[in-house]
Amino acid sequence: MQTFPTLYRGFVHCFVSTYRQVGLRGLYQGTTPALMANIAENSVLFMCYGFCQEVVRVLCAQEKASVFSSLVLCPTELVKCRLQAMHEMASSGKITHSHNTVWSVVKSIMHNDGPAGFFQGLTTTIAREVPGYFCFFGAYELCRSLFAEYMHCGKDDIGVAPIVFSGGFGGACLWLVVYPMDCVKSRIQVMSMTGRQSGFFKTFMHIFRTEGVRALYSGLTPTMIRTFPANGALFLGYEASRKIMMDQFDI
């Protein structure tokens, strides 16, 4: 929906069309690089966030962690975005040879662009991650603090449901703020299959002038449906594992 905003009428139409044209497998295109991206991104993100919290203010911690996470996120995001848009790229005639596996996409990038090709869209990824994770962690900590104040307990003792809600709220704030930048990033990473793609600012202005503001938010609905349970579970897993490890090592 981000790459071809006029092709589908909405979330349900895109879902049904993908299922009819490609089958159930089409709805899971890019799962492997997405899993790799999430594991790598969150490992680096929370590690840096934890370290930086001990040294500087939370604001600086979020910025530093976001830049670091972008370096591991960009290559896997590139492969994922290309896999997910491969059917539409082939159907529209923009490419003649489609690649349907992670390895075939990786080989194609290496053959055409070399190792540097995996970092197409890095600037846009950093531009997305820094303000995004400022809102992500900021909204999470604010929401957790409000729950702790209301329940008259420490932030670590608010329970499962408040943690899940706080994580979901943080994720919703992140995507509402950075979604246009994510749309530009996806466009750059997918369309670079056809040749050299313009940078962040030129791509942003091209979408804005030719397709309008609405195109920058194409696909927001499924993203918001996904983000609340996904980030609620993410923070619940983070807080639970952190507590277990702190108890285990008597920290």
PDB file of C-alpha atoms in Angstrom:
ATOM      1  CA  MET A   1       0.000   0.000   0.000  1.00  0.00           C
ATOM      2  CA  GLN A   2       2.945   2.348   0.678  1.00  0.00           C
ATOM      3  CA  THR A   3       4.606   1.675  -2.662  1.00  0.00           C
ATOM      4  CA  PHE A   4       1.436   1.501  -4.806  1.00  0.00           C
ATOM      5  CA  PRO A   5      -1.087   3.756  -2.998  1.00  0.00           C
ATOM      6  CA  THR A   6      -3.498   3.944  -5.965  1.00  0.00           C
ATOM      7  CA  LEU A   7      -3.537   0.207  -6.654  1.00  0.00           C
ATOM      8  CA  TYR A   8      -5.723  -0.720  -3.677  1.00  0.00           C
ATOM      9  CA  ARG A   9      -8.858   0.944  -2.320  1.00  0.00           C
ATOM     10  CA  GLY A  10      -7.925   0.199   1.248  1.00  0.00           C
ATOM     11  CA  PHE A  11      -6.625  -2.321   3.781  1.00  0.00           C
ATOM     12  CA  VAL A  12      -9.301  -4.992   3.182  1.00  0.00           C
ATOM     13  CA  HIS A  13      -9.041  -4.704  -0.630  1.00  0.00           C
ATOM     14  CA  CYS A  14      -5.259  -5.101  -0.449  1.00  0.00           C
ATOM     15  CA  PHE A  15      -5.603  -8.109   1.870  1.00  0.00           C
ATOM     16  CA  VAL A  16      -8.185  -9.873  -0.310  1.00  0.00           C
ATOM     17  CA  SER A  17      -6.370  -9.064  -3.584  1.00  0.00           C
ATOM     18  CA  THR A  18      -3.069 -10.393  -2.249  1.00  0.00           C
ATOM     19  CA  TYR A  19      -4.727 -13.591  -1.048  1.00  0.00           C
ATOM     20  CA  ARG A  20      -6.499 -14.155  -4.396  1.00  0.00           C
ATOM     21  CA  GLN A  21      -3.465 -13.413  -6.554  1.00  0.00           C
ATOM     22  CA  VAL A  22      -0.637 -14.977  -4.558  1.00  0.00           C
ATOM     23  CA  GLY A  23      -2.387 -17.106  -1.936  1.00  0.00           C
ATOM     24  CA  LEU A  24      -1.808 -17.353   1.807  1.00  0.00           C
ATOM     25  CA  ARG A  25       1.945 -17.384   1.255  1.00  0.00           C
ATOM     26  CA  GLY A  26       1.721 -13.895  -0.244  1.00  0.00           C
ATOM     27  CA  LEU A  27       0.506 -12.493   3.079  1.00  0.00           C
ATOM     28  CA  TYR A  28       3.705 -13.758   4.707  1.00  0.00           C
ATOM     29  CA  GLN A  29       6.168 -12.504   2.102  1.00  0.00           C
ATOM     30  CA  GLY A  30       9.182 -11.007   3.853  1.00  0.00           C
ATOM     31  CA  THR A  31       8.582 -12.806   7.157  1.00  0.00           C
ATOM     32  CA  THR A  32      12.154 -14.106   7.456  1.00  0.00           C
ATOM     33  CA  PRO A  33      13.889 -10.715   7.033  1.00  0.00           C
ATOM     34  CA  ALA A  34      11.162  -9.135   9.199  1.00  0.00           C
ATOM     35  CA  LEU A  35      11.981 -11.563  12.023  1.00  0.00           C
ATOM     36  CA  MET A  36      15.697 -10.956  11.554  1.00  0.00           C
ATOM     37  CA  ALA A  37      15.074  -7.212  11.564  1.00  0.00           C
ATOM     38  CA  ASN A  38      13.014  -7.304  14.753  1.00  0.00           C
ATOM     39  CA  ILE A  39      15.468  -9.502  16.632  1.00  0.00           C
ATOM     40  CA  ALA A  40      18.482  -7.418  15.569  1.00  0.00           C
ATOM     41  CA  GLU A  41      16.748  -4.055  15.987  1.00  0.00           C
ATOM     42  CA  ASN A  42      15.293  -4.683  19.433  1.00  0.00           C
ATOM     43  CA  SER A  43      18.454  -6.339  20.770  1.00  0.00           C
ATOM     44  CA  VAL A  44      20.560  -3.332  19.784  1.00  0.00           C
ATOM     45  CA  LEU A  45      17.860  -0.801  20.654  1.00  0.00           C
ATOM     46  CA  PHE A  46      17.200  -1.966  24.206  1.00  0.00           C
ATOM     47  CA  MET A  47      20.881  -2.655  24.905  1.00  0.00           C
ATOM     48  CA  CYS A  48      21.848   0.882  23.898  1.00  0.00           C
ATOM     49  CA  TYR A  49      18.814   2.326  25.661  1.00  0.00           C
ATOM     50  CA  GLY A  50      19.766   0.595  28.902  1.00  0.00           C
ATOM     51  CA  PHE A  51      23.429   1.603  28.708  1.00  0.00           C
ATOM     52  CA  CYS A  52      22.690   5.202  27.801  1.00  0.00           C
ATOM     53  CA  GLN A  53      20.152   5.584  30.605  1.00  0.00           C
ATOM     54  CA  GLU A  54      22.983   5.054  33.078  1.00  0.00           C
ATOM     55  CA  VAL A  55      25.077   7.816  31.560  1.00  0.00           C
ATOM     56  CA  VAL A  56      22.884  10.540  30.060  1.00  0.00           C
ATOM     57  CA  ARG A  57      19.318  11.787  30.075  1.00  0.00           C
ATOM     58  CA  VAL A  58      16.554   9.654  28.527  1.00  0.00           C
ATOM     59  CA  LEU A  59      16.346  11.979  25.535  1.00  0.00           C
ATOM     60  CA  CYS A  60      19.948  11.334  24.523  1.00  0.00           C
ATOM     61  CA  ALA A  61      19.523   7.640  25.178  1.00  0.00           C
ATOM     62  CA  GLN A  62      16.687   7.433  22.692  1.00  0.00           C
ATOM     63  CA  GLU A  63      18.581   9.306  20.012  1.00  0.00           C
ATOM     64  CA  LYS A  64      21.732   7.213  20.333  1.00  0.00           C
ATOM     65  CA  ALA A  65      19.870   3.917  20.443  1.00  0.00           C
ATOM     66  CA  SER A  66      17.836   4.873  17.391  1.00  0.00           C
ATOM     67  CA  VAL A  67      20.909   5.616  15.262  1.00  0.00           C
ATOM     68  CA  PHE A  68      22.534   2.321  16.260  1.00  0.00           C
ATOM     69  CA  SER A  69      19.363   0.314  15.560  1.00  0.00           C
ATOM     70  CA  SER A  70      19.078   1.888  12.087  1.00  0.00           C
ATOM     71  CA  LEU A  71      22.402   0.344  11.051  1.00  0.00           C
ATOM     72  CA  VAL A  72      21.150  -3.204  11.675  1.00  0.00           C
ATOM     73  CA  LEU A  73      17.575  -2.484  10.580  1.00  0.00           C
ATOM     74  CA  CYS A  74      18.162  -0.933   7.137  1.00  0.00           C
ATOM     75  CA  PRO A  75      19.528  -4.027   5.272  1.00  0.00           C
ATOM     76  CA  THR A  76      16.799  -6.379   6.558  1.00  0.00           C
ATOM     77  CA  GLU A  77      14.089  -3.765   5.929  1.00  0.00           C
ATOM     78  CA  LEU A  78      15.360  -3.403   2.367  1.00  0.00           C
ATOM     79  CA  VAL A  79      15.022  -7.138   1.672  1.00  0.00           C
ATOM     80  CA  LYS A  80      11.618  -7.317   3.404  1.00  0.00           C
ATOM     81  CA  CYS A  81      10.153  -4.355   1.487  1.00  0.00           C
ATOM     82  CA  ARG A  82      11.340  -5.717  -1.850  1.00  0.00           C
ATOM     83  CA  LEU A  83       9.890  -9.162  -1.176  1.00  0.00           C
ATOM     84  CA  GLN A  84       6.535  -7.719  -0.133  1.00  0.00           C
ATOM     85  CA  ALA A  85       6.223  -5.517  -3.226  1.00  0.00           C
ATOM     86  CA  MET A  86       7.686  -8.012  -5.721  1.00  0.00           C
ATOM     87  CA  HIS A  87       4.318  -9.137  -7.151  1.00  0.00           C
ATOM     88  CA  GLU A  88       3.139  -5.556  -7.784  1.00  0.00           C
ATOM     89  CA  MET A  89       6.486  -4.557  -9.299  1.00  0.00           C
ATOM     90  CA  ALA A  90       6.322  -7.481 -11.741  1.00  0.00           C
ATOM     91  CA  SER A  91       2.618  -6.984 -12.565  1.00  0.00           C
ATOM     92  CA  SER A  92       3.147  -3.292 -13.331  1.00  0.00           C
ATOM     93  CA  GLY A  93       6.045  -4.094 -15.662  1.00  0.00           C
ATOM     94  CA  LYS A  94       8.589  -2.129 -13.620  1.00  0.00           C
ATOM     95  CA  ILE A  95      10.805  -5.227 -13.377  1.00  0.00           C
ATOM     96  CA  THR A  96      11.178  -8.209 -15.726  1.00  0.00           C
ATOM     97  CA  HIS A  97      12.577 -10.781 -13.289  1.00  0.00           C
ATOM     98  CA  SER A  98      10.969 -11.287  -9.891  1.00  0.00           C
ATOM     99  CA  HIS A  99      12.741 -12.782  -6.873  1.00  0.00           C
ATOM    100  CA  ASN A 100      10.561 -14.743  -4.473  1.00  0.00           C
ATOM    101  CA  THR A 101      13.066 -15.831  -1.817  1.00  0.00           C
ATOM    102  CA  VAL A 102      15.243 -13.983   0.679  1.00  0.00           C
ATOM    103  CA  TRP A 103      18.427 -15.428  -0.816  1.00  0.00           C
ATOM    104  CA  SER A 104      17.510 -14.448  -4.392  1.00  0.00           C
ATOM    105  CA  VAL A 105      16.854 -10.850  -3.288  1.00  0.00           C
ATOM    106  CA  VAL A 106      20.143 -10.756  -1.344  1.00  0.00           C
ATOM    107  CA  LYS A 107      22.067 -12.083  -4.370  1.00  0.00           C
ATOM    108  CA  SER A 108      20.365  -9.545  -6.639  1.00  0.00           C
ATOM    109  CA  ILE A 109      21.352  -6.633  -4.389  1.00  0.00           C
ATOM    110  CA  MET A 110      24.941  -7.892  -4.097  1.00  0.00           C
ATOM    111  CA  HIS A 111      25.207  -8.390  -7.867  1.00  0.00           C
ATOM    112  CA  ASN A 112      23.739  -5.017  -8.856  1.00  0.00           C
ATOM    113  CA  ASP A 113      24.869  -2.687  -6.071  1.00  0.00           C
ATOM    114  CA  GLY A 114      27.447  -4.473  -3.924  1.00  0.00           C
ATOM    115  CA  PRO A 115      27.495  -4.347  -0.081  1.00  0.00           C
ATOM    116  CA  ALA A 116      26.614  -0.629  -0.100  1.00  0.00           C
ATOM    117  CA  GLY A 117      23.330  -1.520  -1.804  1.00  0.00           C
ATOM    118  CA  PHE A 118      21.986  -2.951   1.454  1.00  0.00           C
ATOM    119  CA  PHE A 119      22.010   0.532   2.961  1.00  0.00           C
ATOM    120  CA  GLN A 120      19.743   2.199   0.406  1.00  0.00           C
ATOM    121  CA  GLY A 121      17.308   4.256   2.452  1.00  0.00           C
ATOM    122  CA  LEU A 122      19.633   4.475   5.496  1.00  0.00           C
ATOM    123  CA  THR A 123      19.247   8.256   5.819  1.00  0.00           C
ATOM    124  CA  THR A 124      15.482   7.911   5.751  1.00  0.00           C
ATOM    125  CA  THR A 125      15.623   5.051   8.265  1.00  0.00           C
ATOM    126  CA  ILE A 126      17.644   7.220  10.681  1.00  0.00           C
ATOM    127  CA  ALA A 127      15.274  10.154  10.066  1.00  0.00           C
ATOM    128  CA  ARG A 128      12.428   7.811  11.002  1.00  0.00           C
ATOM    129  CA  GLU A 129      14.049   6.087  13.971  1.00  0.00           C
ATOM    130  CA  VAL A 130      15.344   9.098  15.951  1.00  0.00           C
ATOM    131  CA  PRO A 131      12.062  11.038  16.368  1.00  0.00           C
ATOM    132  CA  GLY A 132      10.116   7.775  16.318  1.00  0.00           C
ATOM    133  CA  TYR A 133      11.883   6.256  19.293  1.00  0.00           C
ATOM    134  CA  PHE A 134      11.818   9.562  21.135  1.00  0.00           C
ATOM    135  CA  CYS A 135       8.007   9.263  20.996  1.00  0.00           C
ATOM    136  CA  PHE A 136       8.133   5.485  21.534  1.00  0.00           C
ATOM    137  CA  PHE A 137      10.073   5.484  24.789  1.00  0.00           C
ATOM    138  CA  GLY A 138       8.751   8.870  25.902  1.00  0.00           C
ATOM    139  CA  ALA A 139       5.106   7.831  25.578  1.00  0.00           C
ATOM    140  CA  TYR A 140       5.820   4.457  27.192  1.00  0.00           C
ATOM    141  CA  GLU A 141       7.563   5.967  30.216  1.00  0.00           C
ATOM    142  CA  LEU A 142       4.929   8.701  30.581  1.00  0.00           C
ATOM    143  CA  CYS A 143       2.073   6.196  30.437  1.00  0.00           C
ATOM    144  CA  ARG A 144       3.845   3.885  32.907  1.00  0.00           C
ATOM    145  CA  SER A 145       4.448   6.781  35.301  1.00  0.00           C
ATOM    146  CA  LEU A 146       0.767   7.767  35.183  1.00  0.00           C
ATOM    147  CA  PHE A 147      -0.269   4.175  35.963  1.00  0.00           C
ATOM    148  CA  ALA A 148       2.217   4.041  38.865  1.00  0.00           C
ATOM    149  CA  GLU A 149       0.927   7.342  40.258  1.00  0.00           C
ATOM    150  CA  TYR A 150      -2.689   6.210  39.966  1.00  0.00           C
ATOM    151  CA  MET A 151      -1.982   2.802  41.543  1.00  0.00           C
ATOM    152  CA  HIS A 152       0.351   4.236  44.242  1.00  0.00           C
ATOM    153  CA  CYS A 153       3.197   1.862  43.443  1.00  0.00           C
ATOM    154  CA  GLY A 154       6.536   1.757  41.635  1.00  0.00           C
ATOM    155  CA  LYS A 155       6.696   1.664  37.826  1.00  0.00           C
ATOM    156  CA  ASP A 156       8.040  -1.884  37.937  1.00  0.00           C
ATOM    157  CA  ASP A 157       5.028  -3.083  39.936  1.00  0.00           C
ATOM    158  CA  ILE A 158       2.085  -1.846  37.853  1.00  0.00           C
ATOM    159  CA  GLY A 159       1.258  -5.306  36.466  1.00  0.00           C
ATOM    160  CA  VAL A 160       0.817  -6.958  33.081  1.00  0.00           C
ATOM    161  CA  ALA A 161      -2.164  -5.057  31.625  1.00  0.00           C
ATOM    162  CA  PRO A 162      -0.765  -1.528  32.298  1.00  0.00           C
ATOM    163  CA  ILE A 163       2.611  -2.543  30.798  1.00  0.00           C
ATOM    164  CA  VAL A 164       0.926  -3.928  27.676  1.00  0.00           C
ATOM    165  CA  PHE A 165      -1.222  -0.802  27.332  1.00  0.00           C
ATOM    166  CA  SER A 166       1.789   1.496  27.853  1.00  0.00           C
ATOM    167  CA  GLY A 167       3.787  -0.398  25.214  1.00  0.00           C
ATOM    168  CA  GLY A 168       0.900  -0.283  22.753  1.00  0.00           C
ATOM    169  CA  PHE A 169       0.420   3.433  23.386  1.00  0.00           C
ATOM    170  CA  GLY A 170       4.130   4.054  22.790  1.00  0.00           C
ATOM    171  CA  GLY A 171       3.975   2.130  19.506  1.00  0.00           C
ATOM    172  CA  ALA A 172       0.908   4.059  18.355  1.00  0.00           C
ATOM    173  CA  CYS A 173       2.651   7.390  19.082  1.00  0.00           C
ATOM    174  CA  LEU A 174       5.740   6.256  17.162  1.00  0.00           C
ATOM    175  CA  TRP A 175       3.856   5.374  13.976  1.00  0.00           C
ATOM    176  CA  LEU A 176       1.571   8.402  14.006  1.00  0.00           C
ATOM    177  CA  VAL A 177       4.636  10.649  14.036  1.00  0.00           C
ATOM    178  CA  VAL A 178       6.961   8.842  11.626  1.00  0.00           C
ATOM    179  CA  TYR A 179       4.619   7.114   9.170  1.00  0.00           C
ATOM    180  CA  PRO A 180       5.214   9.535   6.245  1.00  0.00           C
ATOM    181  CA  MET A 181       8.978   8.953   6.595  1.00  0.00           C
ATOM    182  CA  ASP A 182       8.427   5.188   6.658  1.00  0.00           C
ATOM    183  CA  CYS A 183       6.373   5.494   3.478  1.00  0.00           C
ATOM    184  CA  VAL A 184       9.226   7.378   1.780  1.00  0.00           C
ATOM    185  CA  LYS A 185      11.734   4.785   3.013  1.00  0.00           C
ATOM    186  CA  SER A 186       9.666   1.923   1.574  1.00  0.00           C
ATOM    187  CA  ARG A 187       9.287   3.748  -1.745  1.00  0.00           C
ATOM    188  CA  ILE A 188      13.055   4.318  -2.005  1.00  0.00           C
ATOM    189  CA  GLN A 189      13.936   0.731  -1.089  1.00  0.00           C
ATOM    190  CA  VAL A 190      11.422  -0.859  -3.474  1.00  0.00           C
ATOM    191  CA  MET A 191      11.777   1.481  -6.447  1.00  0.00           C
ATOM    192  CA  SER A 192      15.576   1.249  -6.307  1.00  0.00           C
ATOM    193  CA  MET A 193      15.079  -2.137  -7.998  1.00  0.00           C
ATOM    194  CA  THR A 194      14.425  -0.206 -11.221  1.00  0.00           C
ATOM    195  CA  GLY A 195      17.620   1.838 -11.000  1.00  0.00           C
ATOM    196  CA  ARG A 196      19.106   4.668  -8.994  1.00  0.00           C
ATOM    197  CA  GLN A 197      16.444   6.241  -6.766  1.00  0.00           C
ATOM    198  CA  SER A 198      16.319   9.851  -5.535  1.00  0.00           C
ATOM    199  CA  GLY A 199      17.095  10.611  -1.906  1.00  0.00           C
ATOM    200  CA  PHE A 200      14.717  11.245   0.968  1.00  0.00           C
ATOM    201  CA  PHE A 201      13.834  14.893   0.304  1.00  0.00           C
ATOM    202  CA  LYS A 202      13.326  14.534  -3.477  1.00  0.00           C
ATOM    203  CA  THR A 203      11.241  11.373  -3.046  1.00  0.00           C
ATOM    204  CA  PHE A 204       9.169  13.012  -0.317  1.00  0.00           C
ATOM    205  CA  MET A 205       8.477  16.087  -2.452  1.00  0.00           C
ATOM    206  CA  HIS A 206       7.692  13.957  -5.508  1.00  0.00           C
ATOM    207  CA  ILE A 207       5.064  11.964  -3.582  1.00  0.00           C
ATOM    208  CA  PHE A 208       3.656  15.124  -2.003  1.00  0.00           C
ATOM    209  CA  ARG A 209       3.351  16.999  -5.336  1.00  0.00           C
ATOM    210  CA  THR A 210       2.133  14.167  -7.565  1.00  0.00           C
ATOM    211  CA  GLU A 211       0.081  12.000  -5.190  1.00  0.00           C
ATOM    212  CA  GLY A 212      -0.800  14.299  -2.312  1.00  0.00           C
ATOM    213  CA  VAL A 213      -0.555  14.042   1.481  1.00  0.00           C
ATOM    214  CA  ARG A 214      -2.887  11.033   1.574  1.00  0.00           C
ATOM    215  CA  ALA A 215      -0.330   8.860  -0.239  1.00  0.00           C
ATOM    216  CA  LEU A 216       2.138   9.447   2.602  1.00  0.00           C
ATOM    217  CA  TYR A 217      -0.327   7.759   4.975  1.00  0.00           C
ATOM    218  CA  SER A 218      -1.313   4.861   2.708  1.00  0.00           C
ATOM    219  CA  GLY A 219      -1.228   1.681   4.805  1.00  0.00           C
ATOM    220  CA  LEU A 220      -1.545   3.442   8.166  1.00  0.00           C
ATOM    221  CA  THR A 221      -4.659   1.462   9.187  1.00  0.00           C
ATOM    222  CA  PRO A 222      -3.050  -2.024   9.138  1.00  0.00           C
ATOM    223  CA  THR A 223       0.043  -0.541  10.785  1.00  0.00           C
ATOM    224  CA  MET A 224      -2.008   0.814  13.700  1.00  0.00           C
ATOM    225  CA  ILE A 225      -3.926  -2.473  14.004  1.00  0.00           C
ATOM    226  CA  ARG A 226      -0.609  -4.292  14.230  1.00  0.00           C
ATOM    227  CA  THR A 227       1.310  -1.915  16.474  1.00  0.00           C
ATOM    228  CA  PHE A 228      -0.771  -2.040  19.661  1.00  0.00           C
ATOM    229  CA  PRO A 229      -0.576  -5.802  20.369  1.00  0.00           C
ATOM    230  CA  ALA A 230       2.936  -6.081  18.898  1.00  0.00           C
ATOM    231  CA  ASN A 231       4.498  -3.352  21.029  1.00  0.00           C
ATOM    232  CA  GLY A 232       2.454  -4.282  24.075  1.00  0.00           C
ATOM    233  CA  ALA A 233       3.938  -7.787  23.838  1.00  0.00           C
ATOM    234  CA  LEU A 234       7.404  -6.334  23.119  1.00  0.00           C
ATOM    235  CA  PHE A 235       7.524  -4.268  26.299  1.00  0.00           C
ATOM    236  CA  LEU A 236       5.963  -7.033  28.377  1.00  0.00           C
ATOM    237  CA  GLY A 237       8.699  -9.393  27.190  1.00  0.00           C
ATOM    238  CA  TYR A 238      11.368  -6.748  27.818  1.00  0.00           C
ATOM    239  CA  GLU A 239      10.212  -5.898  31.339  1.00  0.00           C
ATOM    240  CA  ALA A 240       9.689  -9.562  32.305  1.00  0.00           C
ATOM    241  CA  SER A 241      13.084 -10.703  30.996  1.00  0.00           C
ATOM    242  CA  ARG A 242      14.840  -7.694  32.561  1.00  0.00           C
ATOM    243  CA  LYS A 243      13.252  -8.453  35.938  1.00  0.00           C
ATOM    244  CA  ILE A 244      14.202 -12.143  35.728  1.00  0.00           C
ATOM    245  CA  MET A 245      17.799 -11.327  34.822  1.00  0.00           C
ATOM    246  CA  MET A 246      18.103  -8.672  37.526  1.00  0.00           C
ATOM    247  CA  ASP A 247      16.820 -11.169  40.121  1.00  0.00           C
ATOM    248  CA  GLN A 248      19.105 -13.880  38.734  1.00  0.00           C
ATOM    249  CA  PHE A 249      22.226 -11.721  38.961  1.00  0.00           C
ATOM    250  CA  ASP A 250      21.152  -9.828  42.120  1.00  0.00           C
ATOM    251  CA  ILE A 251      21.376  -6.446  40.382  1.00  0.00           C
TER     252      ILE A 251
END
